[in-house]
Coordinates of C-alpha atoms in Angstrom, one line a residue:
Chain A
M1 CA 127.1 104.8 135.1
G2 CA 123.5 104.7 133.9
N3 CA 121.9 107.9 132.9
T4 CA 118.6 106.8 134.3
S5 CA 119.6 106.8 137.9
S6 CA 119.6 110.1 139.6
M7 CA 121.6 108.9 142.6
L8 CA 125.3 108.2 142.5
T9 CA 126.7 105.2 144.3
Q10 CA 129.9 105.2 146.2
Y11 CA 131.4 103.1 143.4
D12 CA 130.4 105.6 140.8
I13 CA 132.0 108.5 142.7
E14 CA 135.2 106.6 143.2
E15 CA 135.3 105.7 139.6
V16 CA 134.9 109.3 138.5
Q17 CA 137.4 110.5 141.1
E18 CA 140.0 108.1 139.7
H19 CA 139.3 109.2 136.2
C20 CA 140.0 112.8 137.0
N21 CA 143.1 111.9 139.0
N22 CA 141.6 113.0 142.4
T23 CA 141.4 116.6 141.4
F24 CA 138.0 116.8 142.9
S25 CA 136.8 115.8 146.3
Q26 CA 133.8 113.4 146.6
Q27 CA 131.6 116.2 147.7
E28 CA 132.5 118.3 144.7
I29 CA 131.7 115.3 142.4
V30 CA 128.3 115.0 143.9
S31 CA 127.7 118.7 143.4
L32 CA 128.9 118.5 139.8
Y33 CA 126.5 115.6 139.3
Q34 CA 123.6 117.7 140.5
R35 CA 124.7 120.4 138.1
F36 CA 125.1 118.0 135.3
C37 CA 121.6 116.7 135.8
Q38 CA 120.3 120.3 136.1
L39 CA 121.8 121.2 132.7
D40 CA 120.9 117.9 131.1
R41 CA 117.2 118.7 131.0
N42 CA 116.1 115.9 128.8
S43 CA 118.1 113.4 130.7
G44 CA 119.9 112.2 127.7
G45 CA 123.1 111.4 129.6
F46 CA 125.0 114.2 128.0
I47 CA 124.5 118.0 127.7
S48 CA 123.4 119.1 124.2
A49 CA 124.3 122.3 122.4
D50 CA 120.9 123.9 123.3
E51 CA 121.3 123.1 126.9
F52 CA 124.7 124.6 127.1
L53 CA 123.7 127.7 125.2
S54 CA 120.7 128.2 127.6
V55 CA 123.2 129.3 130.2
P56 CA 123.5 132.9 129.2
E57 CA 126.9 133.4 130.9
F58 CA 128.3 130.5 128.8
A59 CA 126.6 131.7 125.6
V60 CA 128.2 135.2 125.8
N61 CA 131.7 133.8 126.4
L62 CA 134.0 134.4 123.4
L63 CA 135.4 130.9 123.4
S64 CA 132.1 129.2 123.9
Q65 CA 132.1 127.5 120.4
R66 CA 135.6 126.0 120.9
L67 CA 134.8 124.9 124.4
F68 CA 131.5 123.5 123.4
R69 CA 133.1 121.3 120.8
M70 CA 135.4 119.9 123.4
V71 CA 132.6 119.2 125.8
D72 CA 129.8 118.2 123.4
G73 CA 128.5 114.7 124.0
L74 CA 130.6 114.0 127.1
N75 CA 129.1 111.7 129.7
F76 CA 129.4 112.7 133.3
K77 CA 132.7 111.0 133.9
E78 CA 134.3 112.8 131.0
F79 CA 132.6 116.0 131.9
V80 CA 134.3 115.9 135.3
A81 CA 137.6 115.1 133.7
F82 CA 137.1 118.1 131.4
L83 CA 136.5 120.4 134.3
S84 CA 139.4 119.0 136.3
A85 CA 141.8 121.5 134.8
F86 CA 139.9 124.2 136.7
S87 CA 140.2 122.6 140.1
S88 CA 142.5 124.1 142.7
R89 CA 144.2 120.8 143.0
A90 CA 145.1 120.7 139.3
T91 CA 148.8 121.0 138.4
L92 CA 150.1 123.9 136.3
Q93 CA 151.0 121.4 133.7
H94 CA 147.5 120.2 133.5
K95 CA 146.2 123.7 133.0
V96 CA 148.8 124.4 130.3
E97 CA 147.7 121.1 128.6
F98 CA 144.1 122.3 128.7
I99 CA 144.9 125.6 127.0
F100 CA 147.0 123.7 124.4
K101 CA 144.0 121.5 123.7
V102 CA 141.8 124.6 123.1
Y103 CA 144.2 125.8 120.5
D104 CA 145.0 122.5 119.0
F105 CA 141.6 122.1 117.3
D106 CA 142.4 119.1 115.2
G107 CA 144.1 117.3 118.0
N108 CA 147.3 116.5 116.2
G109 CA 149.6 117.8 118.9
K110 CA 150.8 120.8 117.0
V111 CA 149.5 124.4 117.0
A112 CA 150.1 126.2 113.8
F113 CA 149.9 129.9 112.9
S114 CA 146.3 129.4 111.6
D115 CA 145.2 127.9 115.0
L116 CA 146.6 130.9 116.8
L117 CA 144.9 133.2 114.3
D118 CA 141.6 131.4 114.9
V119 CA 141.6 131.9 118.6
L120 CA 142.7 135.5 118.3
R121 CA 139.8 136.1 115.8
D122 CA 137.3 134.7 118.4
L123 CA 138.7 137.0 121.0
T124 CA 138.8 140.2 118.9
G125 CA 136.1 139.7 116.3
Q126 CA 135.6 142.5 113.8
F127 CA 137.5 145.0 115.8
I128 CA 140.9 144.1 114.3
S129 CA 141.4 143.5 110.6
E130 CA 142.6 140.1 109.5
Q131 CA 145.9 141.6 108.3
Q132 CA 146.5 143.4 111.6
R133 CA 145.9 140.2 113.4
E134 CA 148.5 138.4 111.3
L135 CA 151.0 141.2 111.9
V136 CA 150.4 141.2 115.6
L137 CA 150.9 137.4 115.8
T138 CA 153.9 137.4 113.6
H139 CA 155.5 140.2 115.7
V140 CA 155.0 138.5 119.0
L141 CA 156.1 135.1 117.7
E142 CA 159.3 136.5 116.3
E143 CA 160.0 138.4 119.4
A144 CA 159.7 135.1 121.4
G145 CA 162.0 133.4 119.1
Y146 CA 159.6 131.5 116.8
K147 CA 158.9 131.9 113.1
K148 CA 155.6 132.5 111.5
D149 CA 155.5 128.9 110.1
S150 CA 156.7 127.3 113.4
L151 CA 154.6 124.6 114.8
L152 CA 154.2 124.9 118.5
V153 CA 154.0 121.8 120.6
L154 CA 153.0 121.3 124.3
S155 CA 156.5 121.9 125.6
D156 CA 156.6 125.3 123.9
F157 CA 153.4 126.2 125.6
T158 CA 154.8 125.0 128.9
K159 CA 157.8 127.2 128.4
I160 CA 155.8 130.3 127.4
L161 CA 153.0 130.0 129.9
G162 CA 154.7 128.0 132.6
N163 CA 156.8 130.4 134.6
T164 CA 154.4 133.1 135.6
G165 CA 151.7 130.9 137.0
L166 CA 148.2 130.6 135.5
K167 CA 145.1 131.7 137.3
M168 CA 142.6 129.3 136.1
E169 CA 140.4 128.1 139.0
V170 CA 136.8 127.6 139.5
E171 CA 135.1 126.9 142.8
I172 CA 132.5 124.1 142.8
P173 CA 129.6 125.2 145.0
V174 CA 129.1 122.5 147.6
D175 CA 125.8 122.7 149.5
Chain B
M1 CA 130.9 132.4 138.6
V2 CA 128.6 134.6 140.6
I3 CA 127.7 137.6 138.7
S4 CA 125.5 139.1 141.4
Q5 CA 128.6 140.4 143.2
R6 CA 129.4 142.9 140.4
N7 CA 127.7 146.2 140.7
P8 CA 125.3 146.4 137.8
L9 CA 125.4 150.1 137.6
S10 CA 129.1 150.7 137.5
S11 CA 130.0 153.8 135.5
R12 CA 128.4 153.0 132.2
T13 CA 126.2 156.1 132.2
S14 CA 127.6 157.4 128.9
K15 CA 126.6 154.1 127.2
M16 CA 123.1 154.3 128.8
N17 CA 122.5 157.8 127.5
K18 CA 123.4 156.6 124.0
L19 CA 120.9 153.8 124.4
T20 CA 117.9 155.9 125.4
T21 CA 118.3 158.7 122.9
S22 CA 118.5 156.1 120.0
S23 CA 115.2 154.4 121.0
S24 CA 113.0 157.4 121.4
E25 CA 109.8 155.5 120.6
L26 CA 108.2 153.9 123.5
D27 CA 109.0 150.2 123.5
L28 CA 109.1 147.2 125.9
D29 CA 112.3 146.0 124.4
R30 CA 114.6 144.0 126.6
P31 CA 117.3 146.3 128.1
N32 CA 120.7 145.5 126.7
I33 CA 122.8 143.3 129.0
E34 CA 125.9 145.3 128.0
D35 CA 124.6 148.2 129.9
Y36 CA 124.6 146.3 133.1
L37 CA 127.6 144.0 132.9
P38 CA 131.1 145.3 133.0
T39 CA 132.9 144.6 129.8
D40 CA 136.4 144.6 131.1
S41 CA 136.5 141.1 132.4
I42 CA 139.7 140.3 130.5
P43 CA 142.3 142.1 132.6
Q44 CA 144.2 144.7 130.6
P45 CA 147.6 145.5 132.0
H46 CA 149.7 148.1 130.2
A47 CA 153.0 146.4 129.6
K48 CA 154.3 145.6 126.2
L49 CA 152.5 142.8 124.3
R50 CA 154.2 139.5 124.4
L51 CA 153.4 136.0 123.0
R52 CA 152.5 134.9 126.5
D53 CA 149.7 137.5 126.7
L54 CA 148.1 136.3 123.5
L55 CA 148.4 132.6 124.4
D56 CA 147.1 133.1 127.9
I57 CA 143.4 132.7 127.5
S58 CA 142.9 131.5 131.0
P59 CA 140.6 134.4 132.1
T60 CA 138.1 133.7 129.4
L61 CA 138.3 129.9 130.0
T62 CA 137.8 130.4 133.7
E63 CA 134.7 132.5 133.0
A64 CA 133.3 129.8 130.8
A65 CA 134.1 127.0 133.2
G66 CA 132.5 129.1 136.0
A67 CA 129.3 129.4 133.9
I68 CA 129.3 125.7 133.3
V69 CA 129.7 124.9 137.0
D70 CA 127.2 127.4 138.4
D71 CA 125.5 130.4 136.9
S72 CA 123.2 133.0 138.4
F73 CA 120.6 132.8 135.7
T74 CA 119.8 129.1 136.2
R75 CA 119.7 129.7 139.9
C76 CA 116.8 132.2 139.5
F77 CA 114.5 129.6 138.1
K78 CA 115.4 126.6 140.3
S79 CA 112.5 125.4 142.4
N80 CA 113.5 125.2 146.1
P81 CA 110.9 123.0 147.7
P82 CA 110.7 123.2 151.5
E83 CA 112.8 120.7 153.5
P84 CA 111.1 117.5 154.3
W85 CA 110.7 116.8 158.0
N86 CA 109.2 113.3 158.0
W87 CA 112.4 111.7 159.0
N88 CA 111.9 109.3 161.9
I89 CA 109.5 106.9 163.4
Y90 CA 107.0 109.2 164.9
L91 CA 107.4 112.1 162.4
F92 CA 106.6 109.8 159.5
P93 CA 103.2 108.6 160.7
L94 CA 102.4 112.2 161.6
W95 CA 103.3 113.2 158.1
C96 CA 101.1 110.4 156.7
L97 CA 98.3 111.6 158.8
G98 CA 98.9 115.0 157.5
V99 CA 98.7 113.7 153.9
V100 CA 95.4 112.1 154.7
V101 CA 94.1 115.3 156.2
R102 CA 95.4 117.4 153.3
Y103 CA 94.1 115.3 150.5
G104 CA 91.1 113.8 152.2
I105 CA 89.7 116.7 154.2
L106 CA 91.2 120.0 153.3
F107 CA 91.3 119.5 149.5
P108 CA 87.6 118.5 149.1
G109 CA 86.7 121.3 151.5
R110 CA 88.7 123.8 149.5
V111 CA 87.2 122.6 146.2
L112 CA 83.8 123.1 147.8
I113 CA 84.6 126.6 148.9
L114 CA 85.9 127.5 145.5
T115 CA 82.9 126.1 143.8
I116 CA 80.6 128.0 146.1
G117 CA 82.6 131.1 145.4
W118 CA 82.3 130.7 141.6
I119 CA 78.6 130.1 141.9
I120 CA 78.1 133.3 143.9
F121 CA 80.4 135.2 141.6
L122 CA 78.9 134.1 138.4
S123 CA 75.3 134.5 139.6
C124 CA 76.1 138.1 140.5
Y125 CA 78.5 139.0 137.7
I126 CA 76.5 137.8 134.7
P127 CA 73.4 139.8 135.6
V128 CA 75.5 142.9 136.5
H129 CA 77.4 142.7 133.3
V130 CA 74.4 142.2 131.1
L131 CA 71.7 144.3 132.8
L132 CA 73.7 147.3 133.8
K133 CA 75.1 147.9 130.3
G134 CA 74.0 151.5 130.4
H135 CA 75.1 152.4 133.9
D136 CA 78.8 152.1 133.4
K137 CA 80.0 153.7 136.6
L138 CA 77.9 151.5 138.8
R139 CA 78.6 148.4 136.7
K140 CA 82.3 149.0 137.0
R141 CA 82.2 149.4 140.7
L142 CA 80.2 146.3 141.2
E143 CA 82.4 144.3 138.8
R144 CA 85.4 145.5 140.7
A145 CA 84.0 144.4 144.0
L146 CA 83.0 141.0 142.5
V147 CA 86.5 140.4 141.1
E148 CA 88.0 141.2 144.5
L149 CA 85.5 138.7 146.0
I150 CA 86.4 135.8 143.7
C151 CA 90.1 136.4 144.3
S152 CA 89.4 136.2 148.1
F153 CA 87.7 132.9 147.5
F154 CA 90.8 131.7 145.5
V155 CA 93.1 132.8 148.3
A156 CA 90.9 131.0 150.8
S157 CA 91.0 127.9 148.7
W158 CA 94.7 127.5 149.4
T159 CA 94.2 128.9 152.9
G160 CA 96.4 131.8 152.1
V161 CA 97.7 133.7 155.0
V162 CA 98.6 137.0 153.5
K163 CA 99.9 139.9 155.6
Y164 CA 99.6 143.3 154.0
H165 CA 102.0 146.0 155.1
G166 CA 101.8 149.6 154.2
P167 CA 99.1 151.9 152.9
R168 CA 96.4 150.4 150.8
P169 CA 96.7 151.5 147.1
C170 CA 94.1 153.9 145.8
A171 CA 93.0 154.6 142.3
R172 CA 94.7 157.9 141.2
P173 CA 95.6 158.8 137.7
K174 CA 99.2 158.8 136.5
Q175 CA 100.3 156.0 138.7
V176 CA 101.5 152.5 138.0
F177 CA 102.2 149.6 140.4
V178 CA 105.1 147.3 140.0
A179 CA 105.8 144.1 141.8
N180 CA 108.2 141.2 141.7
H181 CA 106.8 138.0 140.1
T182 CA 106.8 134.5 141.4
S183 CA 103.7 132.9 140.2
M184 CA 100.4 133.8 138.6
I185 CA 99.0 133.8 142.1
D186 CA 100.8 137.0 142.8
F187 CA 98.1 138.7 140.8
I188 CA 95.3 137.0 142.8
V189 CA 96.9 137.8 146.1
L190 CA 97.1 141.5 145.2
E191 CA 93.8 141.6 143.5
Q192 CA 91.8 140.5 146.5
M193 CA 92.8 143.7 148.3
T194 CA 92.5 146.1 145.4
A195 CA 91.1 145.5 141.9
F196 CA 94.1 146.2 139.6
A197 CA 94.2 146.2 135.9
V198 CA 97.1 144.0 135.0
I199 CA 99.2 143.4 131.9
M200 CA 99.6 139.7 131.2
Q201 CA 100.8 137.2 128.7
K202 CA 97.9 135.7 126.9
H203 CA 97.6 132.1 128.0
P204 CA 95.8 129.2 126.4
G205 CA 93.2 127.0 128.0
W206 CA 90.8 127.9 130.8
V207 CA 93.1 130.7 132.0
G208 CA 92.8 132.3 128.6
L209 CA 89.1 132.1 128.9
L210 CA 89.1 133.8 132.2
Q211 CA 91.4 136.4 130.9
S212 CA 89.2 137.3 128.0
T213 CA 86.0 137.4 129.9
I214 CA 86.3 138.5 133.5
L215 CA 89.6 140.2 133.6
E216 CA 88.6 142.2 130.6
S217 CA 86.1 144.0 132.8
V218 CA 88.8 145.2 135.2
G219 CA 90.7 146.6 132.2
C220 CA 93.5 144.2 131.6
I221 CA 95.9 144.4 128.7
W222 CA 97.2 141.4 126.9
F223 CA 100.5 140.9 125.1
N224 CA 102.2 138.1 123.3
R225 CA 105.9 137.6 124.0
S226 CA 106.6 136.0 120.7
E227 CA 105.2 138.9 118.5
A228 CA 107.6 141.8 118.0
K229 CA 105.0 144.2 116.6
D230 CA 102.9 143.6 119.6
R231 CA 105.2 145.7 121.7
E232 CA 104.3 149.0 120.2
I233 CA 100.6 148.3 120.5
V234 CA 101.0 147.3 124.1
A235 CA 103.1 150.3 124.9
R236 CA 100.4 152.6 123.5
K237 CA 97.7 150.8 125.4
L238 CA 99.7 151.2 128.6
R239 CA 100.1 154.9 128.1
E240 CA 96.4 155.3 127.4
H241 CA 95.4 153.4 130.5
V242 CA 97.7 155.4 132.8
E243 CA 96.5 158.7 131.5
G244 CA 92.8 157.8 131.7
T245 CA 91.0 159.0 134.8
D246 CA 88.5 156.3 135.3
N247 CA 90.6 153.2 134.9
N248 CA 91.6 150.8 137.6
P249 CA 95.2 151.2 138.9
L250 CA 97.6 149.4 136.6
L251 CA 99.7 146.6 137.9
I252 CA 102.8 145.5 136.0
F253 CA 105.3 142.7 136.7
P254 CA 108.4 144.2 135.1
E255 CA 110.5 141.0 135.3
G256 CA 108.4 139.6 132.5
T257 CA 108.6 136.1 133.8
C258 CA 108.2 134.1 137.0
V259 CA 111.3 134.0 139.2
N260 CA 111.8 131.7 142.2
N261 CA 111.4 134.3 144.9
N262 CA 115.0 134.3 146.0
Y263 CA 116.3 136.5 143.2
T264 CA 115.0 139.3 141.0
V265 CA 116.0 139.5 137.3
M266 CA 116.2 142.8 135.4
F267 CA 113.1 145.0 135.2
K268 CA 112.0 145.9 131.8
K269 CA 111.9 149.6 131.3
G270 CA 108.4 149.9 129.8
A271 CA 106.7 150.5 133.1
F272 CA 109.1 153.3 133.9
E273 CA 108.8 155.3 130.8
L274 CA 105.1 156.1 131.1
G275 CA 105.7 159.4 132.9
A276 CA 103.7 158.1 135.9
T277 CA 104.5 157.7 139.6
V278 CA 105.7 154.2 140.2
C279 CA 104.5 152.5 143.4
P280 CA 106.6 149.4 144.2
I281 CA 105.1 146.3 145.8
A282 CA 107.3 143.6 147.3
I283 CA 105.9 140.1 147.6
K284 CA 107.7 137.4 149.6
Y285 CA 106.4 133.9 150.0
N286 CA 107.3 131.9 153.1
K287 CA 108.3 128.4 151.9
I288 CA 107.4 126.8 155.2
F289 CA 104.6 124.7 153.8
V290 CA 104.8 125.0 150.0
D291 CA 107.0 126.6 147.4
A292 CA 104.8 129.1 145.6
F293 CA 107.2 129.5 142.7
W294 CA 105.4 128.4 139.5
N295 CA 108.1 126.7 137.4
S296 CA 106.4 127.1 134.1
R297 CA 108.9 124.8 132.5
K298 CA 108.1 122.0 134.9
Q299 CA 104.4 122.2 135.5
S300 CA 101.2 123.6 134.0
F301 CA 99.3 126.2 135.9
T302 CA 96.6 123.7 136.8
T303 CA 99.1 121.3 138.4
H304 CA 100.6 124.2 140.2
L305 CA 97.2 125.3 141.6
L306 CA 96.4 121.7 142.7
Q307 CA 99.7 121.5 144.4
L308 CA 98.8 124.7 146.3
M309 CA 95.4 123.4 147.2
T310 CA 96.8 120.2 148.7
S311 CA 99.3 121.9 150.9
W312 CA 98.6 123.3 154.4
A313 CA 98.8 127.0 153.6
V314 CA 100.4 129.6 151.4
V315 CA 102.0 132.2 153.6
C316 CA 103.2 135.4 152.2
D317 CA 103.9 139.0 153.0
V318 CA 103.0 141.9 150.8
W319 CA 104.6 145.3 151.3
Y320 CA 103.2 148.4 149.6
L321 CA 106.2 150.7 149.4
E322 CA 106.6 154.4 149.0
P323 CA 105.8 155.7 145.5
Q324 CA 108.8 156.7 143.5
N325 CA 109.2 159.3 140.8
M326 CA 111.9 159.5 138.1
K327 CA 114.6 161.7 139.4
P328 CA 115.8 164.5 137.2
G329 CA 118.6 163.2 134.9
E330 CA 117.7 159.6 135.6
T331 CA 117.1 157.3 132.6
A332 CA 114.2 154.8 132.5
I333 CA 116.7 151.9 133.0
E334 CA 118.3 153.6 136.0
F335 CA 114.9 154.3 137.5
A336 CA 113.9 150.6 136.9
E337 CA 117.0 149.4 138.6
R338 CA 116.5 151.8 141.5
V339 CA 113.0 150.5 142.1
R340 CA 114.2 146.9 141.7
G341 CA 116.7 147.6 144.4
I342 CA 114.0 148.9 146.7
I343 CA 111.8 145.9 146.2
S344 CA 114.6 143.4 146.5
A345 CA 115.8 145.0 149.7
R346 CA 112.4 144.9 151.3
A347 CA 111.6 141.3 150.3
G348 CA 115.2 140.0 150.9
L349 CA 115.9 139.0 147.3
K350 CA 119.2 139.0 145.5
M351 CA 119.5 141.0 142.3
V352 CA 120.9 139.4 139.2
P353 CA 121.8 141.3 136.0
W354 CA 120.0 139.0 133.7
D355 CA 117.0 139.6 131.4
G356 CA 114.2 137.2 132.3
Y357 CA 113.4 136.7 128.6
L358 CA 116.6 134.7 128.3
K359 CA 114.5 131.9 129.5
Y360 CA 113.0 131.9 126.0
S361 CA 115.8 133.2 123.8
R362 CA 119.5 133.6 123.4
P363 CA 121.5 136.6 124.5
S364 CA 122.1 139.2 121.8
P365 CA 125.6 139.3 120.2
K366 CA 126.2 142.8 121.4
H367 CA 127.7 141.6 124.7
R368 CA 130.3 139.4 123.0
E369 CA 131.1 142.3 120.6
S370 CA 131.8 144.7 123.4
K371 CA 134.1 142.2 125.1
Q372 CA 135.9 141.6 121.8
K373 CA 136.2 145.4 121.2
S374 CA 137.8 146.0 124.6
F375 CA 140.3 143.1 124.1
A376 CA 141.1 144.3 120.6
E377 CA 141.7 147.8 121.8
S378 CA 144.0 146.6 124.6
V379 CA 146.0 144.4 122.2
L380 CA 146.6 147.3 119.8
R381 CA 147.4 149.7 122.5
R382 CA 150.0 147.4 124.1
L383 CA 151.5 146.7 120.7
E384 CA 152.5 150.4 120.6
E385 CA 154.1 150.3 124.1
K386 CA 157.9 150.0 124.2

């Protein structure tokens, strides 16, 4: 998919749709493409840090740094695949996988205590001391049957997050 | 994620009072976003804290994804050109004929009108300015009339069809006019009816030249967005102007930047802290022939003007609304938001809780901090629950 053309062909749309496992309709993909082009102001084929951070709602988000590193340098097809976890057609497992990937920073399939601590630090900032954070995490981990040095894998996440349903949906505006 | 659905003035009054008492000196600082946006976007139930609650970051992720997919800030600055109508076999040649008429007949005609206007203006203005140096009152009156004249010529050069509603503004001390901002032509459209003194960003090029010569005579005030010290000086100049008896009425565009005439961004409180009556003006452009929004990121002012001059007409409505005073117990920010509501309602614009200056800079870390604070407090509180 060339980044010089501003029009998607039917082939392109179908390719993207396949890549994201049909979680988006063709109309939604066209809308997402318009949005992608709108954000990618210098038409580099990907959205740079500056362009993401120029969206104030994204810049003030507490997990923007982590998300940004996941979405940095993605071309349009990968961008749509990234967002597919937020589609109403995405499965619960898909959403759990996305959350797992946010925690699993180094991508080795295991979430350690330090990863959990990092995300909690992003969410609470200077308003909880580091010691308190560790205590809180240790406490809830032990209560759920894990130890402080346990390494959580995807199936653990599925077990913990899976049964009460996740509300993680975004509506793509379609003109 | 559409932020405009949230009520920007939900019960944060205690926070707002804290804000105004700490910044007692007059300044045109951008209002803090945290005063407008609710900070409890992460839901805080009261049950005991479990592992699941810490792992479930879905609300924050959803907000981020929502912002990636659509955000109200970018929408404010999106150009919405009018729909093309040249679709079929007889409309297309009509449109082509229209192009020929617009570029071949109207445009040269308009350039001619504008040139004549400038000649008349300069040949009257320069003598008046130079010769009547001693007779200030008369000189000011004549210069005012001449500025109104040249603005009328400008408006004629785009065949502006402007409908003014409401009582014509008069020059009284202790009053300030505020309007929503779509393009620099807002100023010209308003100026042709009444000579205002305006506060503007200093521009480079020929616009800057006009600013420093002719607009100086109507009493305009300049500022430079990028200079921080500038704000105090400007604030002082504003106060002096408003309190002076002989000055032209002051016009301020509190949004601070051009917005696309479908939305209004947050008003800066500077205009509302001067202790003067605020007279709101609402301007709405009809996009039927051309989109009057000046997208300063996409085109220079000259290109924008040329685009206007080669279109059929610029149609707009101007409403002079009822003057407002600060209510007792109202802060400047609340006053600004109230007036923004009045203007937006009249012109049919949607209000968004963003600061227009975010076009040029990043949001301050305070908003993230307040979100972190409320989440941290909730975690600690729930930890205590049994």
